[in-house]
GROMACS .gro file of C-alpha atoms in nm:
model
  237
    1PHE     CA    1  16.517   3.897   7.087
    2PHE     CA    2  16.621   4.230   6.895
    3VAL     CA    3  16.609   4.052   6.564
    4ALA     CA    4  16.223   4.098   6.455
    5PRO     CA    5  16.233   4.477   6.573
    6PHE     CA    6  16.554   4.562   6.393
    7ALA     CA    7  16.462   4.361   6.094
    8GLY     CA    8  16.145   4.588   6.086
    9ALA     CA    9  16.338   4.916   6.121
   10MET     CA   10  16.555   4.852   5.848
   11ALA     CA   11  16.250   4.746   5.626
   12CYS     CA   12  16.100   5.067   5.661
   13TRP     CA   13  16.438   5.265   5.590
   14PHE     CA   14  16.490   5.062   5.276
   15LEU     CA   15  16.109   5.168   5.195
   16VAL     CA   16  16.183   5.540   5.245
   17PHE     CA   17  16.488   5.484   5.046
   18LEU     CA   18  16.361   5.347   4.744
   19VAL     CA   19  16.066   5.618   4.714
   20ALA     CA   20  16.314   5.881   4.763
   21GLN     CA   21  16.536   5.746   4.456
   22THR     CA   22  16.215   5.718   4.266
   23ALA     CA   23  16.133   6.052   4.296
   24THR     CA   24  16.478   6.206   4.261
   25ALA     CA   25  16.480   6.009   3.911
   26LEU     CA   26  16.149   6.127   3.783
   27VAL     CA   27  16.234   6.485   3.889
   28SER     CA   28  16.596   6.433   3.687
   29ARG     CA   29  16.358   6.305   3.398
   30LEU     CA   30  16.105   6.603   3.420
   31ASP     CA   31  16.433   6.847   3.405
   32ALA     CA   32  16.595   6.684   3.099
   33GLY     CA   33  16.243   6.711   2.927
   34ARG     CA   34  16.186   6.360   2.891
   35LEU     CA   35  15.842   6.339   3.043
   36PRO     CA   36  15.601   6.620   3.001
   37ARG     CA   37  15.522   6.871   3.304
   38ARG     CA   38  15.155   6.891   3.430
   39PRO     CA   39  14.996   7.211   3.355
   40LEU     CA   40  14.964   7.453   3.619
   41SER     CA   41  14.593   7.434   3.779
   42ALA     CA   42  14.374   7.692   3.691
   43SER     CA   43  14.412   7.889   4.041
   44ARG     CA   44  14.799   7.867   4.006
   45ARG     CA   45  14.835   8.041   3.636
   46GLY     CA   46  14.525   8.263   3.683
   47PRO     CA   47  14.207   8.279   3.413
   48LEU     CA   48  14.282   8.212   3.047
   49ARG     CA   49  14.169   8.496   2.836
   50MET     CA   50  14.050   8.490   2.487
   51ASP     CA   51  14.156   8.792   2.277
   52ALA     CA   52  13.842   8.978   2.178
   53THR     CA   53  13.969   9.017   1.796
   54SER     CA   54  14.077   8.679   1.756
   55VAL     CA   55  13.799   8.561   1.563
   56SER     CA   56  13.932   8.771   1.275
   57SER     CA   57  14.168   8.526   1.191
   58VAL     CA   58  13.887   8.275   1.090
   59LYS     CA   59  13.799   8.254   0.682
   60PHE     CA   60  13.439   8.191   0.623
   61ASP     CA   61  13.284   8.071   0.260
   62VAL     CA   62  13.039   8.308   0.201
   63SER     CA   63  13.078   8.427  -0.144
   64ASP     CA   64  12.704   8.482  -0.187
   65GLY     CA   65  12.416   8.475   0.029
   66ALA     CA   66  12.138   8.567  -0.201
   67LYS     CA   67  11.957   8.225  -0.179
   68VAL     CA   68  11.966   8.190   0.186
   69ARG     CA   69  11.712   8.273   0.452
   70ILE     CA   70  11.849   8.381   0.797
   71GLY     CA   71  11.658   8.415   1.106
   72ILE     CA   72  11.803   8.657   1.419
   73ILE     CA   73  11.630   8.636   1.736
   74SER     CA   74  11.752   8.863   1.974
   75THR     CA   75  11.747   8.947   2.348
   76ARG     CA   76  11.621   9.243   2.503
   77TRP     CA   77  11.846   9.209   2.830
   78ASN     CA   78  12.158   9.411   2.799
   79ALA     CA   79  12.022   9.624   2.511
   80GLN     CA   80  12.337   9.817   2.463
   81ILE     CA   81  12.534   9.487   2.376
   82VAL     CA   82  12.303   9.298   2.219
   83ASP     CA   83  12.171   9.550   1.947
   84ALA     CA   84  12.540   9.629   1.840
   85LEU     CA   85  12.576   9.283   1.790
   86LYS     CA   86  12.227   9.233   1.585
   87ASP     CA   87  12.328   9.559   1.365
   88GLY     CA   88  12.641   9.416   1.300
   89ALA     CA   89  12.507   9.077   1.209
   90LYS     CA   90  12.247   9.211   0.984
   91LYS     CA   91  12.456   9.476   0.824
   92THR     CA   92  12.701   9.169   0.741
   93LEU     CA   93  12.408   8.958   0.599
   94LEU     CA   94  12.309   9.237   0.353
   95ASP     CA   95  12.664   9.296   0.260
   96ILE     CA   96  12.717   8.935   0.161
   97GLY     CA   97  12.425   8.940  -0.025
   98VAL     CA   98  12.113   8.822   0.163
   99LYS     CA   99  11.787   8.951   0.071
  100ASP     CA  100  11.623   9.184   0.319
  101GLU     CA  101  11.303   8.979   0.243
  102ASN     CA  102  11.487   8.666   0.335
  103ILE     CA  103  11.614   8.831   0.713
  104PHE     CA  104  11.332   8.724   0.978
  105GLU     CA  105  11.351   8.891   1.349
  106THR     CA  106  11.240   8.879   1.654
  107SER     CA  107  11.310   8.917   1.995
  108VAL     CA  108  11.289   8.751   2.334
  109PRO     CA  109  11.319   8.879   2.683
  110GLY     CA  110  11.671   8.702   2.773
  111SER     CA  111  11.900   8.431   2.684
  112TRP     CA  112  11.693   8.165   2.854
  113GLU     CA  113  11.416   8.207   2.597
  114LEU     CA  114  11.641   8.175   2.326
  115PRO     CA  115  11.599   7.783   2.262
  116ALA     CA  116  11.231   7.775   2.249
  117ALA     CA  117  11.201   8.067   2.060
  118ALA     CA  118  11.468   7.913   1.783
  119ARG     CA  119  11.267   7.594   1.782
  120PHE     CA  120  10.983   7.772   1.700
  121LEU     CA  121  11.147   7.961   1.414
  122ALA     CA  122  11.294   7.640   1.283
  123LEU     CA  123  10.960   7.406   1.280
  124SER     CA  124  10.803   7.715   1.078
  125GLY     CA  125  11.020   7.614   0.785
  126THR     CA  126  11.083   7.962   0.691
  127VAL     CA  127  11.485   7.991   0.747
  128ASP     CA  128  11.763   7.762   0.661
  129ALA     CA  129  11.987   7.877   0.977
  130ILE     CA  130  11.911   8.083   1.260
  131LEU     CA  131  12.134   8.326   1.455
  132CYS     CA  132  12.058   8.372   1.840
  133ILE     CA  133  12.212   8.671   1.976
  134GLY     CA  134  12.222   8.750   2.360
  135CYS     CA  135  12.471   8.846   2.622
  136LEU     CA  136  12.527   8.685   2.939
  137ILE     CA  137  12.765   8.861   3.233
  138LYS     CA  138  12.879   8.695   3.540
  139GLY     CA  139  12.747   8.801   3.879
  140ASP     CA  140  12.805   8.720   4.206
  141THR     CA  141  12.589   8.415   4.228
  142LEU     CA  142  12.579   8.091   3.988
  143HIS     CA  143  12.322   8.240   3.803
  144PHE     CA  144  12.555   8.279   3.476
  145GLU     CA  145  12.676   7.935   3.512
  146TYR     CA  146  12.333   7.796   3.473
  147LEU     CA  147  12.182   7.992   3.236
  148ALA     CA  148  12.507   7.958   2.985
  149GLU     CA  149  12.535   7.585   2.993
  150ALA     CA  150  12.144   7.584   2.959
  151VAL     CA  151  12.118   7.771   2.674
  152SER     CA  152  12.435   7.652   2.501
  153ASP     CA  153  12.279   7.277   2.532
  154GLY     CA  154  11.966   7.397   2.440
  155LEU     CA  155  12.044   7.561   2.087
  156MET     CA  156  12.245   7.248   2.029
  157LYS     CA  157  11.958   7.033   2.062
  158VAL     CA  158  11.739   7.262   1.881
  159GLN     CA  159  11.997   7.251   1.584
  160LEU     CA  160  12.023   6.862   1.579
  161SER     CA  161  11.647   6.812   1.638
  162THR     CA  162  11.548   7.050   1.346
  163ASN     CA  163  11.790   7.012   1.127
  164VAL     CA  164  11.828   7.419   1.092
  165PRO     CA  165  12.167   7.507   1.205
  166CYS     CA  166  12.166   7.749   1.509
  167THR     CA  167  12.455   7.977   1.530
  168PHE     CA  168  12.554   8.078   1.911
  169GLY     CA  169  12.580   8.410   1.941
  170VAL     CA  170  12.559   8.447   2.298
  171LEU     CA  171  12.854   8.654   2.449
  172THR     CA  172  12.947   8.479   2.790
  173CYS     CA  173  13.176   8.754   2.977
  174LEU     CA  174  13.311   8.802   3.318
  175ASP     CA  175  13.253   9.184   3.302
  176GLU     CA  176  13.072   9.443   3.110
  177GLU     CA  177  13.430   9.554   2.979
  178GLN     CA  178  13.442   9.206   2.799
  179ALA     CA  179  13.118   9.232   2.669
  180ALA     CA  180  13.173   9.615   2.549
  181GLN     CA  181  13.510   9.492   2.353
  182ARG     CA  182  13.328   9.229   2.181
  183SER     CA  183  13.046   9.472   2.063
  184TYR     CA  184  12.995   9.846   2.045
  185ALA     CA  185  13.340   9.922   2.186
  186GLY     CA  186  13.586   9.686   1.987
  187GLU     CA  187  13.553   9.397   1.741
  188ASN     CA  188  13.188   9.335   1.674
  189HIS     CA  189  13.128   8.944   1.664
  190GLY     CA  190  12.786   8.983   1.527
  191ILE     CA  191  12.973   9.027   1.205
  192SER     CA  192  13.146   8.676   1.251
  193TRP     CA  193  12.818   8.543   1.336
  194ALA     CA  194  12.648   8.633   1.077
  195LYS     CA  195  12.898   8.473   0.793
  196THR     CA  196  12.892   8.152   1.009
  197ALA     CA  197  12.480   8.155   0.978
  198VAL     CA  198  12.502   8.224   0.632
  199GLU     CA  199  12.785   7.945   0.553
  200MET     CA  200  12.586   7.675   0.734
  201ALA     CA  201  12.274   7.806   0.552
  202ALA     CA  202  12.414   7.730   0.214
  203LEU     CA  203  12.566   7.393   0.357
  204ARG     CA  204  12.173   7.292   0.452
  205GLN     CA  205  12.039   7.362   0.149
  206SER     CA  206  12.367   7.161  -0.059
  207ALA     CA  207  12.254   6.893   0.176
  208LEU     CA  208  11.916   6.893   0.122
  209GLY     CA  209  11.955   6.951  -0.269
  210ILE     CA  210  12.171   6.662  -0.343
  211GLN     CA  211  11.920   6.417  -0.207
  212LYS     CA  212  11.788   6.175  -0.457
  213LYS     CA  213  11.428   5.978  -0.446
  214GLY     CA  214  11.475   5.660  -0.244
  215PHE     CA  215  11.712   5.798  -0.019
  216LEU     CA  216  11.703   5.953   0.327
  217SER     CA  217  11.592   6.316   0.259
  218LEU     CA  218  11.627   6.576   0.525
  219ALA     CA  219  11.350   6.787   0.337
  220ASP     CA  220  10.963   6.748   0.443
  221THR     CA  221  10.864   6.822   0.080
  222ASP     CA  222  11.045   6.942  -0.227
  223ASP     CA  223  11.423   6.827  -0.262
  224ASN     CA  224  11.534   7.218  -0.254
  225PRO     CA  225  11.251   7.444  -0.067
  226GLY     CA  226  11.433   7.771  -0.235
  227PRO     CA  227  11.361   8.098  -0.107
  228PRO     CA  228  10.966   8.187   0.031
  229ASP     CA  229  10.729   8.341  -0.228
  230ALA     CA  230  10.815   8.770  -0.192
  231SER     CA  231  10.442   8.812  -0.251
  232LYS     CA  232  10.365   8.629   0.098
  233PRO     CA  233  10.352   8.836   0.412
  234LYS     CA  234  10.658   8.748   0.682
  235VAL     CA  235  10.586   8.511   0.951
  236TYR     CA  236  10.653   8.657   1.291
  237PHE     CA  237  10.607   8.485   1.629
   0.00000   0.00000   0.00000
């Protein structure tokens, strides 16, 4: 009469004992370093922060930019920040050796418009790389998240579909202080973006120039388009 309930109770206690023993063994192995501990969640460890000066450790292969053509598209939103980034980028381009007549500049209202403008410029065939400069600062709504993802995804699609590299020069900051430290009040990220654009422009020209007849070529006409005729007027849009 009492055998079935007693057997059930014993089985339950035995199961609890096995679970406890297994948990104890796992904790011991973790403490002994044989199993990696899972990282703390973002809510427990706090937000990860990137030092504004970390880009200075990147090395660029930009010995000479005399033969490349660079487009700069900047936003008019957050003008103080964006203008500082743009000025730093253009000065760097000139220092590297990019000719002033080979730098094409235009502006758009905000970051949302950057992918479309970049595509227009890429399809014009007047540049070897495009530097898109803007600044997004997080507010109280989801506007920041939607824009940041859409703009980055849009620029990636532009460069992959047109074979014209698009450097992502859009700051995505949590507050104005972070943006300032990466533009006019700290290390100007426009400098590293300009170097990136020149390096990618040279890489594009090299890829186009080494193609031989009979093989797939990324170029529309000549194997190496070269710089535009200086006597022709600049193309704006």
